[in-house]
Amino acid sequence: CVFPKPWDRSWTVVIFEAALISTPKKPISPFAKFRQLDRQNSAPKSPSTPKSAGKDFQFKFTDPVVQNNAALIKERLLAWCRAKTKEYENVQLDNFSTSWNNGLAFCALLHHFRPDAFDYHSLRKEERRKNFELAFTKADEVAGIAPLLDVEDMVIMQKPDWKCVFTYVQSIYRRFKDED
């Protein structure tokens, strides 16, 4: 039997690959996955060149028109949310981060379209975990909106990542934009 020499490069690759294969992967929460993707997308190799020839493209918005349009889309979605939740107590939507940190904005938005799903007026802003669980569970059950955010992650943070909240709110918008 012939073994490769320790300084042989192919031997090092085999050991490295074996270490990768034998290392069990821990499940990753949706929020942690968003953060991981955000870190990967924060430093593209070149301003507008795809990272790879596959499906994952990274673009940096260098054109002011595109940047302004992105900001406009964000503001329009926030305005849509404000319009749908304006009558709800304890909901003031100023941004896609801290305005959503107690779960009531998600509940109010869902309740606007599915008022029979739960009693909004029984909710309390201090019961953050309950609010997030209710919002994400009911959105999935009554509207088919996948729970892209993790309750634990949302409860831990006082200032949620706006991109994660924005992404989830977009899915709510896509589901209900033609209603009401």
mmCIF file of C-alpha atoms in Angstrom:
data_model
loop_
_atom_site.group_PDB
_atom_site.id
_atom_site.type_symbol
_atom_site.label_atom_id
_atom_site.label_comp_id
_atom_site.label_asym_id
_atom_site.label_seq_id
_atom_site.Cartn_x
_atom_site.Cartn_y
_atom_site.Cartn_z
ATOM 1 C CA CYS A 1 0.000 0.000 0.000
ATOM 2 C CA VAL A 2 1.407 3.376 -0.990
ATOM 3 C CA PHE A 3 0.460 6.447 1.014
ATOM 4 C CA PRO A 4 1.035 9.965 -0.192
ATOM 5 C CA LYS A 5 3.853 11.874 1.446
ATOM 6 C CA PRO A 6 2.682 14.342 4.144
ATOM 7 C CA TRP A 7 3.926 17.251 2.048
ATOM 8 C CA ASP A 8 1.966 16.044 -0.987
ATOM 9 C CA ARG A 9 -0.733 18.627 -1.758
ATOM 10 C CA SER A 10 -3.400 16.033 -2.668
ATOM 11 C CA TRP A 11 -3.057 14.471 0.795
ATOM 12 C CA THR A 12 -3.761 17.840 2.401
ATOM 13 C CA VAL A 13 -6.867 18.304 0.259
ATOM 14 C CA VAL A 14 -8.173 14.845 1.223
ATOM 15 C CA ILE A 15 -7.663 15.555 4.926
ATOM 16 C CA PHE A 16 -9.334 18.967 4.582
ATOM 17 C CA GLU A 17 -12.302 17.540 2.664
ATOM 18 C CA ALA A 18 -12.687 14.720 5.188
ATOM 19 C CA ALA A 19 -12.759 17.259 7.998
ATOM 20 C CA LEU A 20 -15.478 19.202 6.197
ATOM 21 C CA ILE A 21 -17.534 16.096 5.536
ATOM 22 C CA SER A 22 -17.273 14.807 9.103
ATOM 23 C CA THR A 23 -18.220 18.121 10.705
ATOM 24 C CA PRO A 24 -21.952 18.063 11.469
ATOM 25 C CA LYS A 25 -23.800 21.212 10.460
ATOM 26 C CA LYS A 26 -26.050 22.859 13.018
ATOM 27 C CA PRO A 27 -29.446 24.042 11.818
ATOM 28 C CA ILE A 28 -29.418 27.740 11.006
ATOM 29 C CA SER A 29 -32.324 30.030 11.801
ATOM 30 C CA PRO A 30 -33.914 32.057 8.998
ATOM 31 C CA PHE A 31 -32.655 35.296 10.526
ATOM 32 C CA ALA A 32 -29.112 33.949 10.862
ATOM 33 C CA LYS A 33 -29.272 32.895 7.199
ATOM 34 C CA PHE A 34 -30.357 36.431 6.211
ATOM 35 C CA ARG A 35 -27.428 37.878 8.170
ATOM 36 C CA GLN A 36 -25.055 35.410 6.530
ATOM 37 C CA LEU A 37 -26.322 36.368 3.079
ATOM 38 C CA ASP A 38 -26.125 40.041 3.975
ATOM 39 C CA ARG A 39 -22.461 39.671 4.968
ATOM 40 C CA GLN A 40 -21.735 37.810 1.733
ATOM 41 C CA ASN A 41 -23.474 40.474 -0.350
ATOM 42 C CA SER A 42 -21.925 43.464 1.391
ATOM 43 C CA ALA A 43 -18.594 43.347 -0.448
ATOM 44 C CA PRO A 44 -18.985 42.348 -4.088
ATOM 45 C CA LYS A 45 -15.875 41.651 -6.152
ATOM 46 C CA SER A 46 -16.791 44.306 -8.695
ATOM 47 C CA PRO A 47 -19.636 46.832 -8.800
ATOM 48 C CA SER A 48 -22.013 45.108 -11.182
ATOM 49 C CA THR A 49 -20.473 41.778 -12.095
ATOM 50 C CA PRO A 50 -22.111 38.533 -11.081
ATOM 51 C CA LYS A 51 -20.302 36.692 -8.277
ATOM 52 C CA SER A 52 -20.594 33.469 -10.207
ATOM 53 C CA ALA A 53 -22.074 32.178 -13.401
ATOM 54 C CA GLY A 54 -24.823 30.514 -11.348
ATOM 55 C CA LYS A 55 -27.967 31.958 -9.842
ATOM 56 C CA ASP A 56 -26.309 34.057 -7.095
ATOM 57 C CA PHE A 57 -25.695 37.539 -8.449
ATOM 58 C CA GLN A 58 -24.319 40.419 -6.455
ATOM 59 C CA PHE A 59 -24.911 43.926 -7.634
ATOM 60 C CA LYS A 60 -23.825 47.172 -6.125
ATOM 61 C CA PHE A 61 -26.093 50.075 -6.920
ATOM 62 C CA THR A 62 -23.743 52.744 -8.219
ATOM 63 C CA ASP A 63 -26.304 54.524 -10.365
ATOM 64 C CA PRO A 64 -28.067 57.282 -8.351
ATOM 65 C CA VAL A 65 -31.299 56.643 -10.281
ATOM 66 C CA VAL A 66 -31.317 53.013 -9.174
ATOM 67 C CA GLN A 67 -30.511 54.010 -5.583
ATOM 68 C CA ASN A 68 -33.341 56.524 -5.594
ATOM 69 C CA ASN A 69 -35.748 53.954 -7.030
ATOM 70 C CA ALA A 70 -34.766 51.459 -4.318
ATOM 71 C CA ALA A 71 -35.402 54.094 -1.655
ATOM 72 C CA LEU A 72 -38.697 54.971 -3.315
ATOM 73 C CA ILE A 73 -39.814 51.330 -3.306
ATOM 74 C CA LYS A 74 -38.918 51.048 0.373
ATOM 75 C CA GLU A 75 -40.836 54.223 1.201
ATOM 76 C CA ARG A 76 -43.881 53.163 -0.844
ATOM 77 C CA LEU A 77 -44.032 49.814 0.917
ATOM 78 C CA LEU A 78 -43.801 51.543 4.291
ATOM 79 C CA ALA A 79 -46.585 53.949 3.219
ATOM 80 C CA TRP A 80 -48.755 50.969 2.199
ATOM 81 C CA CYS A 81 -48.159 49.439 5.640
ATOM 82 C CA ARG A 82 -49.014 52.728 7.354
ATOM 83 C CA ALA A 83 -52.264 52.996 5.405
ATOM 84 C CA LYS A 84 -53.298 49.463 6.381
ATOM 85 C CA THR A 85 -52.413 49.861 10.073
ATOM 86 C CA LYS A 86 -53.314 53.507 10.765
ATOM 87 C CA GLU A 87 -56.330 52.603 12.913
ATOM 88 C CA TYR A 88 -54.391 50.169 15.106
ATOM 89 C CA GLU A 89 -53.321 51.049 18.627
ATOM 90 C CA ASN A 90 -49.579 50.882 19.476
ATOM 91 C CA VAL A 91 -48.496 50.778 15.838
ATOM 92 C CA GLN A 92 -46.467 53.649 14.419
ATOM 93 C CA LEU A 93 -44.472 52.752 11.356
ATOM 94 C CA ASP A 94 -41.453 54.994 10.882
ATOM 95 C CA ASN A 95 -39.009 52.393 9.549
ATOM 96 C CA PHE A 96 -38.512 48.672 8.852
ATOM 97 C CA SER A 97 -36.596 48.052 12.054
ATOM 98 C CA THR A 98 -37.615 49.366 15.472
ATOM 99 C CA SER A 99 -41.200 50.041 14.397
ATOM 100 C CA TRP A 100 -41.659 46.272 14.067
ATOM 101 C CA ASN A 101 -39.781 45.157 17.199
ATOM 102 C CA ASN A 102 -42.757 44.187 19.378
ATOM 103 C CA GLY A 103 -44.705 42.204 16.785
ATOM 104 C CA LEU A 104 -47.807 44.413 16.846
ATOM 105 C CA ALA A 105 -47.188 45.894 13.397
ATOM 106 C CA PHE A 106 -47.089 42.391 11.879
ATOM 107 C CA CYS A 107 -50.249 41.489 13.791
ATOM 108 C CA ALA A 108 -52.027 44.689 12.746
ATOM 109 C CA LEU A 109 -51.108 44.235 9.095
ATOM 110 C CA LEU A 110 -52.356 40.660 9.088
ATOM 111 C CA HIS A 111 -55.465 41.558 11.119
ATOM 112 C CA HIS A 112 -56.372 44.256 8.598
ATOM 113 C CA PHE A 113 -56.764 41.583 5.918
ATOM 114 C CA ARG A 114 -57.887 38.676 8.127
ATOM 115 C CA PRO A 115 -59.824 40.240 11.045
ATOM 116 C CA ASP A 116 -61.408 36.913 12.013
ATOM 117 C CA ALA A 117 -58.038 35.206 12.473
ATOM 118 C CA PHE A 118 -57.455 36.606 15.994
ATOM 119 C CA ASP A 119 -58.457 39.373 18.397
ATOM 120 C CA TYR A 120 -55.965 42.186 17.854
ATOM 121 C CA HIS A 121 -57.298 44.237 20.754
ATOM 122 C CA SER A 122 -56.299 41.556 23.252
ATOM 123 C CA LEU A 123 -52.612 41.894 22.337
ATOM 124 C CA ARG A 124 -50.121 43.784 24.494
ATOM 125 C CA LYS A 125 -46.897 45.393 23.293
ATOM 126 C CA GLU A 126 -45.015 43.950 26.285
ATOM 127 C CA GLU A 127 -45.749 40.381 25.131
ATOM 128 C CA ARG A 128 -43.352 40.427 22.217
ATOM 129 C CA ARG A 129 -42.819 36.673 21.894
ATOM 130 C CA LYS A 130 -46.567 36.019 21.882
ATOM 131 C CA ASN A 131 -47.101 38.719 19.237
ATOM 132 C CA PHE A 132 -44.395 37.387 16.924
ATOM 133 C CA GLU A 133 -45.568 33.782 17.324
ATOM 134 C CA LEU A 134 -49.148 34.792 16.607
ATOM 135 C CA ALA A 135 -48.263 36.940 13.588
ATOM 136 C CA PHE A 136 -45.957 34.425 11.930
ATOM 137 C CA THR A 137 -48.146 31.408 12.668
ATOM 138 C CA LYS A 138 -51.392 33.042 11.543
ATOM 139 C CA ALA A 139 -49.776 34.526 8.430
ATOM 140 C CA ASP A 140 -48.716 31.024 7.463
ATOM 141 C CA GLU A 141 -52.040 29.376 8.402
ATOM 142 C CA VAL A 142 -54.561 31.837 7.007
ATOM 143 C CA ALA A 143 -52.612 33.470 4.198
ATOM 144 C CA GLY A 144 -49.930 30.991 3.173
ATOM 145 C CA ILE A 145 -47.111 33.442 3.947
ATOM 146 C CA ALA A 146 -43.948 31.521 4.817
ATOM 147 C CA PRO A 147 -42.432 32.440 8.193
ATOM 148 C CA LEU A 148 -39.208 33.990 6.916
ATOM 149 C CA LEU A 149 -38.393 35.497 10.302
ATOM 150 C CA ASP A 150 -37.510 33.533 13.408
ATOM 151 C CA VAL A 151 -39.394 34.355 16.607
ATOM 152 C CA GLU A 152 -36.293 33.843 18.776
ATOM 153 C CA ASP A 153 -34.227 36.210 16.666
ATOM 154 C CA MET A 154 -36.925 38.857 16.725
ATOM 155 C CA VAL A 155 -37.372 38.592 20.512
ATOM 156 C CA ILE A 156 -33.639 38.908 21.158
ATOM 157 C CA MET A 157 -33.252 42.124 19.190
ATOM 158 C CA GLN A 158 -34.623 45.519 20.052
ATOM 159 C CA LYS A 159 -33.497 46.758 16.637
ATOM 160 C CA PRO A 160 -34.266 44.081 14.023
ATOM 161 C CA ASP A 161 -32.337 44.025 10.768
ATOM 162 C CA TRP A 162 -34.434 46.208 8.461
ATOM 163 C CA LYS A 163 -33.608 44.065 5.414
ATOM 164 C CA CYS A 164 -35.074 40.967 7.036
ATOM 165 C CA VAL A 165 -38.225 42.794 8.105
ATOM 166 C CA PHE A 166 -38.488 44.461 4.689
ATOM 167 C CA THR A 167 -38.238 41.080 2.944
ATOM 168 C CA TYR A 168 -40.971 39.555 5.104
ATOM 169 C CA VAL A 169 -43.227 42.590 4.688
ATOM 170 C CA GLN A 170 -42.738 42.315 0.919
ATOM 171 C CA SER A 171 -44.134 38.784 1.086
ATOM 172 C CA ILE A 172 -47.150 40.098 3.003
ATOM 173 C CA TYR A 173 -47.600 42.833 0.408
ATOM 174 C CA ARG A 174 -47.365 40.369 -2.498
ATOM 175 C CA ARG A 175 -50.037 38.223 -0.862
ATOM 176 C CA PHE A 176 -52.516 41.017 -0.095
ATOM 177 C CA LYS A 177 -51.795 43.789 -2.622
ATOM 178 C CA ASP A 178 -54.893 42.980 -4.678
ATOM 179 C CA GLU A 179 -57.231 42.836 -1.679
ATOM 180 C CA ASP A 180 -58.867 45.798 0.016
#
